[in-house]
Short mmCIF file of C-alpha atoms in Angstrom, two decimals:
data_model
loop_
_atom_site.label_atom_id
_atom_site.label_comp_id
_atom_site.label_asym_id
_atom_site.label_seq_id
_atom_site.Cartn_x
_atom_site.Cartn_y
_atom_site.Cartn_z
CA UNK A 1490 27.13 18.17 -6.04
CA UNK A 1491 28.57 16.27 -3.12
CA UNK A 1492 32.11 16.99 -2.19
CA UNK A 1493 33.21 13.54 -3.07
CA UNK A 1494 31.76 13.85 -6.72
CA UNK A 1495 33.18 17.35 -6.98
CA UNK A 1496 36.63 15.99 -6.04
CA UNK A 1497 36.33 13.30 -8.68
CA UNK A 1498 35.34 15.91 -11.22
CA UNK A 1499 38.10 18.14 -10.04
CA UNK A 1500 40.71 15.36 -10.56
CA UNK A 1501 39.27 14.53 -14.15
CA UNK A 1502 39.56 18.27 -15.10
CA UNK A 1503 43.13 18.37 -13.63
CA UNK A 1504 44.19 15.33 -15.71
CA UNK A 1505 42.52 16.93 -18.74
CA UNK A 1506 44.59 20.06 -18.46
CA UNK A 1507 47.78 17.85 -18.34
CA UNK A 1508 46.54 15.69 -21.24
CA UNK A 1509 45.87 18.60 -23.75
CA UNK A 1510 49.25 20.12 -23.05
CA UNK A 1511 51.36 17.83 -25.32
CA UNK A 1512 49.03 18.13 -28.16
CA UNK A 1513 48.84 21.80 -27.83
CA UNK A 1514 52.58 22.30 -28.11
CA UNK A 1515 52.76 19.88 -31.14
CA UNK A 1516 50.09 21.43 -32.98
CA UNK A 1517 51.26 24.95 -32.46
CA UNK A 1518 54.75 24.16 -33.54
CA UNK A 1519 53.22 23.53 -36.99
CA UNK A 1520 50.03 25.73 -37.06
CA UNK A 1521 49.98 29.24 -35.62
CA UNK A 1522 46.97 30.46 -34.29
CA UNK A 1523 45.43 32.82 -36.78
CA UNK A 1524 45.10 36.12 -34.94
CA UNK A 1525 47.11 39.33 -34.73
CA UNK A 1526 50.03 39.36 -37.02
CA UNK A 1527 49.39 35.80 -38.12
CA UNK A 1528 45.76 36.47 -39.13
CA UNK A 1529 44.54 34.70 -42.40
CA UNK A 1530 41.25 33.80 -43.84
CA UNK A 1531 39.65 30.20 -43.54
CA UNK A 1532 38.89 30.25 -39.93
CA UNK A 1533 35.08 31.32 -40.14
CA UNK A 1534 33.44 34.42 -38.66
CA UNK A 1535 35.42 36.86 -36.83
CA UNK A 1536 34.88 39.04 -33.88
CA UNK A 1537 36.17 42.53 -33.03
CA UNK A 1538 39.38 41.92 -31.06
CA UNK A 1539 38.20 43.96 -27.89
CA UNK A 1540 35.12 41.89 -27.82
CA UNK A 1541 36.91 38.66 -28.40
CA UNK A 1542 39.33 39.20 -25.64
CA UNK A 1543 36.41 40.23 -23.25
CA UNK A 1544 34.31 37.23 -23.94
CA UNK A 1545 37.04 34.59 -24.00
CA UNK A 1546 38.76 35.67 -20.77
CA UNK A 1547 35.66 36.34 -18.98
CA UNK A 1548 35.30 33.01 -17.20
CA UNK A 1549 38.39 33.74 -15.22
CA UNK A 1550 36.51 36.56 -13.34
CA UNK A 1551 32.68 35.42 -13.23
CA UNK A 1552 33.52 31.79 -12.55
CA UNK A 1553 36.09 32.45 -10.06
CA UNK A 1554 33.95 34.79 -8.19
CA UNK A 1555 31.15 32.47 -8.25
CA UNK A 1556 33.10 29.33 -6.96
CA UNK A 1557 35.35 31.00 -4.47
CA UNK A 1558 32.68 31.64 -1.85
CA UNK A 1559 31.48 28.03 -1.88
CA UNK A 1560 34.87 26.64 -0.52
CA UNK A 1561 35.63 25.87 2.98
CA UNK A 1562 38.81 28.17 2.78
CA UNK A 1563 36.88 31.25 1.61
CA UNK A 1564 36.87 32.96 4.94
CA UNK A 1565 40.54 32.46 5.21
CA UNK A 1566 42.75 35.67 4.69
CA UNK A 1567 45.26 33.31 3.19
CA UNK A 1568 42.80 32.14 0.47
CA UNK A 1569 41.90 35.83 -0.33
CA UNK A 1570 45.44 36.68 -0.64
CA UNK A 1571 46.24 33.74 -2.74
CA UNK A 1572 43.56 34.17 -5.23
CA UNK A 1573 44.11 37.92 -5.51
CA UNK A 1574 47.02 37.73 -8.12
CA UNK A 1575 44.97 35.50 -10.48
CA UNK A 1576 41.99 37.89 -10.15
CA UNK A 1577 44.17 40.96 -10.70
CA UNK A 1578 45.89 39.51 -13.82
CA UNK A 1579 42.48 38.60 -15.34
CA UNK A 1580 40.82 41.90 -14.29
CA UNK A 1581 43.41 43.52 -16.61
CA UNK A 1582 43.20 40.99 -19.27
CA UNK A 1583 39.33 40.91 -19.39
CA UNK A 1584 38.44 44.40 -18.83
CA UNK A 1585 41.45 47.01 -19.19
CA UNK A 1586 43.29 45.23 -22.07
CA UNK A 1587 40.07 45.14 -24.17
CA UNK A 1588 39.30 48.83 -23.24
CA UNK A 1589 42.91 49.75 -24.46
CA UNK A 1590 42.34 47.82 -27.68
CA UNK A 1591 39.05 49.65 -28.28
CA UNK A 1592 40.79 52.98 -27.72
CA UNK A 1593 43.40 52.11 -30.25
CA UNK A 1594 41.09 51.11 -32.79
CA UNK A 1595 40.25 54.75 -33.35
CA UNK A 1596 43.52 55.16 -34.89
CA UNK A 1597 44.27 51.65 -36.34
CA UNK A 1598 42.35 49.19 -38.36
CA UNK A 1599 42.93 45.58 -36.72
CA UNK A 1600 41.93 42.43 -38.48
CA UNK A 1601 39.16 40.44 -36.88
CA UNK A 1602 39.67 37.71 -34.09
CA UNK A 1603 38.31 34.37 -35.30
CA UNK A 1604 35.41 33.34 -33.37
CA UNK A 1605 36.58 29.62 -33.52
CA UNK A 1606 39.89 30.51 -31.67
CA UNK A 1607 37.96 32.71 -29.13
CA UNK A 1608 35.62 29.80 -28.42
CA UNK A 1609 38.67 27.51 -27.76
CA UNK A 1610 40.15 29.95 -25.46
CA UNK A 1611 36.81 30.32 -23.55
CA UNK A 1612 36.66 26.58 -23.04
CA UNK A 1613 40.17 26.57 -21.69
CA UNK A 1614 39.55 29.44 -19.42
CA UNK A 1615 36.43 27.84 -18.09
CA UNK A 1616 38.34 24.64 -17.27
CA UNK A 1617 41.37 26.63 -15.72
CA UNK A 1618 39.24 28.97 -13.73
CA UNK A 1619 37.34 26.09 -12.03
CA UNK A 1620 40.80 24.31 -11.32
CA UNK A 1621 42.50 27.38 -9.73
CA UNK A 1622 39.30 28.72 -7.88
CA UNK A 1623 38.44 25.10 -6.47
CA UNK A 1624 42.04 24.41 -5.40
CA UNK A 1625 42.43 27.80 -3.58
CA UNK A 1626 38.95 27.67 -2.10
CA UNK A 1627 38.33 24.15 -1.26
CA UNK A 1628 41.26 21.80 -1.57
CA UNK A 1629 44.30 23.74 -0.37
CA UNK A 1630 45.30 22.86 2.99
CA UNK A 1631 46.11 26.50 3.98
CA UNK A 1632 45.72 26.54 7.81
CA UNK A 1633 48.50 23.72 8.33
CA UNK A 1634 51.02 25.23 5.82
CA UNK A 1635 53.79 26.90 7.75
CA UNK A 1636 55.62 27.93 4.65
CA UNK A 1637 52.61 29.67 3.22
CA UNK A 1638 53.51 33.29 3.54
CA UNK A 1639 57.30 32.60 2.55
CA UNK A 1640 56.07 31.02 -0.67
CA UNK A 1641 53.46 33.52 -1.07
CA UNK A 1642 56.01 36.28 -0.95
CA UNK A 1643 58.54 34.79 -3.11
CA UNK A 1644 56.00 33.72 -5.77
CA UNK A 1645 54.26 37.12 -5.61
CA UNK A 1646 57.68 38.73 -6.36
CA UNK A 1647 58.12 36.68 -9.48
CA UNK A 1648 54.47 37.14 -10.48
CA UNK A 1649 54.55 40.90 -10.01
CA UNK A 1650 57.93 41.07 -12.07
CA UNK A 1651 56.26 39.06 -14.92
CA UNK A 1652 53.09 41.11 -14.83
CA UNK A 1653 55.32 44.20 -15.10
CA UNK A 1654 56.96 42.81 -18.21
CA UNK A 1655 53.76 41.51 -19.63
CA UNK A 1656 51.72 44.77 -19.33
CA UNK A 1657 54.45 47.27 -20.37
CA UNK A 1658 55.55 45.15 -23.33
CA UNK A 1659 51.90 44.75 -24.47
CA UNK A 1660 51.20 48.55 -24.37
CA UNK A 1661 54.50 49.33 -26.06
CA UNK A 1662 53.44 47.12 -28.96
CA UNK A 1663 49.97 48.85 -29.02
CA UNK A 1664 51.68 52.36 -28.93
CA UNK A 1665 53.73 51.33 -31.94
CA UNK A 1666 50.58 50.22 -34.00
CA UNK A 1667 48.88 53.34 -33.11
CA UNK A 1668 51.60 55.53 -34.67
CA UNK A 1669 50.20 54.06 -38.04
CA UNK A 1670 52.15 52.73 -41.03
CA UNK A 1671 51.78 49.24 -40.14
CA UNK A 1672 54.03 46.88 -37.96
CA UNK A 1673 57.49 48.23 -36.78
CA UNK A 1674 60.51 46.74 -34.95
CA UNK A 1675 59.83 47.17 -31.24
CA UNK A 1676 62.86 48.56 -29.35
CA UNK A 1677 63.92 49.37 -25.80
CA UNK A 1678 63.41 47.40 -22.52
CA UNK A 1679 63.20 43.83 -22.60
CA UNK A 1680 62.64 44.01 -26.57
CA UNK A 1681 66.50 44.41 -26.74
CA UNK A 1682 66.85 40.86 -25.48
CA UNK A 1683 63.79 38.94 -26.78
CA UNK A 1684 61.05 39.36 -29.52
CA UNK A 1685 58.16 38.51 -27.20
CA UNK A 1686 58.89 39.95 -23.71
CA UNK A 1687 55.08 39.96 -23.08
CA UNK A 1688 54.90 36.21 -23.37
CA UNK A 1689 58.02 35.94 -21.15
CA UNK A 1690 56.31 38.22 -18.67
CA UNK A 1691 53.21 35.97 -18.66
CA UNK A 1692 55.32 32.60 -18.24
CA UNK A 1693 56.96 34.25 -15.34
CA UNK A 1694 53.50 35.22 -13.92
CA UNK A 1695 52.32 31.55 -13.85
CA UNK A 1696 55.59 30.32 -12.71
CA UNK A 1697 55.24 32.46 -9.66
CA UNK A 1698 51.52 31.44 -9.35
CA UNK A 1699 52.50 27.72 -9.44
CA UNK A 1700 55.02 28.43 -6.61
CA UNK A 1701 52.48 30.37 -4.62
CA UNK A 1702 49.75 27.73 -4.79
CA UNK A 1703 52.29 24.87 -4.57
CA UNK A 1704 49.70 22.68 -6.26
CA UNK A 1705 49.23 20.49 -9.42
CA UNK A 1706 46.64 22.87 -10.63
CA UNK A 1707 49.15 25.65 -10.47
CA UNK A 1708 51.76 23.59 -12.09
CA UNK A 1709 49.49 22.45 -14.86
CA UNK A 1710 48.58 26.03 -15.71
CA UNK A 1711 52.22 26.94 -15.92
CA UNK A 1712 53.07 23.91 -18.25
CA UNK A 1713 50.25 24.80 -20.50
CA UNK A 1714 51.05 28.48 -20.65
CA UNK A 1715 54.57 27.46 -21.77
CA UNK A 1716 52.95 24.93 -24.43
CA UNK A 1717 50.95 27.77 -25.73
CA UNK A 1718 53.14 30.68 -25.69
CA UNK A 1719 56.71 29.42 -26.52
CA UNK A 1720 55.65 28.20 -30.06
CA UNK A 1721 53.84 31.45 -30.76
CA UNK A 1722 56.86 33.44 -29.60
CA UNK A 1723 58.80 31.34 -31.90
CA UNK A 1724 56.38 32.14 -34.83
CA UNK A 1725 56.57 35.89 -33.91
CA UNK A 1726 60.38 35.76 -33.90
CA UNK A 1727 60.42 34.13 -37.55
CA UNK A 1728 57.75 36.63 -38.68
CA UNK A 1729 59.82 39.59 -37.57
CA UNK A 1730 63.13 38.21 -39.13
CA UNK A 1731 61.36 37.67 -42.46
CA UNK A 1732 59.29 41.01 -42.49
CA UNK A 1733 62.24 43.11 -41.45
CA UNK A 1734 65.01 41.09 -43.03
CA UNK A 1735 68.35 43.01 -42.61
CA UNK A 1736 66.78 45.56 -40.28
CA UNK A 1737 65.85 43.24 -37.31
CA UNK A 1738 68.34 42.73 -34.48
CA UNK A 1739 69.98 39.16 -35.09
CA UNK A 1740 71.04 38.96 -31.45
CA UNK A 1741 67.54 39.00 -30.13
CA UNK A 1742 66.03 35.50 -29.05
CA UNK A 1743 62.33 34.62 -29.32
CA UNK A 1744 61.29 34.53 -25.72
CA UNK A 1745 64.15 33.40 -23.29
CA UNK A 1746 67.24 35.72 -23.33
CA UNK A 1747 70.42 34.04 -24.65
CA UNK A 1748 68.56 30.70 -25.11
CA UNK A 1749 65.71 30.64 -27.53
#
């Protein structure tokens, strides 16, 4: 594929990511994706959650690693530094998190993950991995960007803070489930402020990424992440209030402290 055709394809993919954002947030405000605590029948065959997470997140690793060496920026230390946070996040999400789920399945019985939902996530990750990898490796003008390291440093700090919140909150929830007895009210840390600090952390990660890349692709990913996770956080919050009525802290917000 010539560079001209690739750039046309890239632009179409970028527009597609922006285009699916509004339908995503509207649909998720009325229909919560049926996995985890919102699992319900009627969505076809299911996969074991560790396998589902591995399969649907995997394009972010193999497609990124396939595309990155093909770009003109690939020899640049700036490009290597810039793609690293993206790869580190998905190394955890594709490999380490499913392994942690697999270990937890020895003590808990989790509902299956609908294959249809995993397939949609797989398709999104194909699209997004292509956009982020091609931007960093080919289309970003890294050599002439005198603000690169300043943005990289500031964005990486936000990204790292978000990653810490995301991972620690995810593992705190898994530890609660592994105690047995079903779902419990999470306590401590950012859980004192919001019901879904794991989602808040992920939103912060991709806000930092958008700032680091200073690109439409990074912005589109951040906006789509909000469209996907804010409605789910609100659904989780309502679920907690209903299940633990009277025992759930009423001062907690869903995802943004003091706001929503």
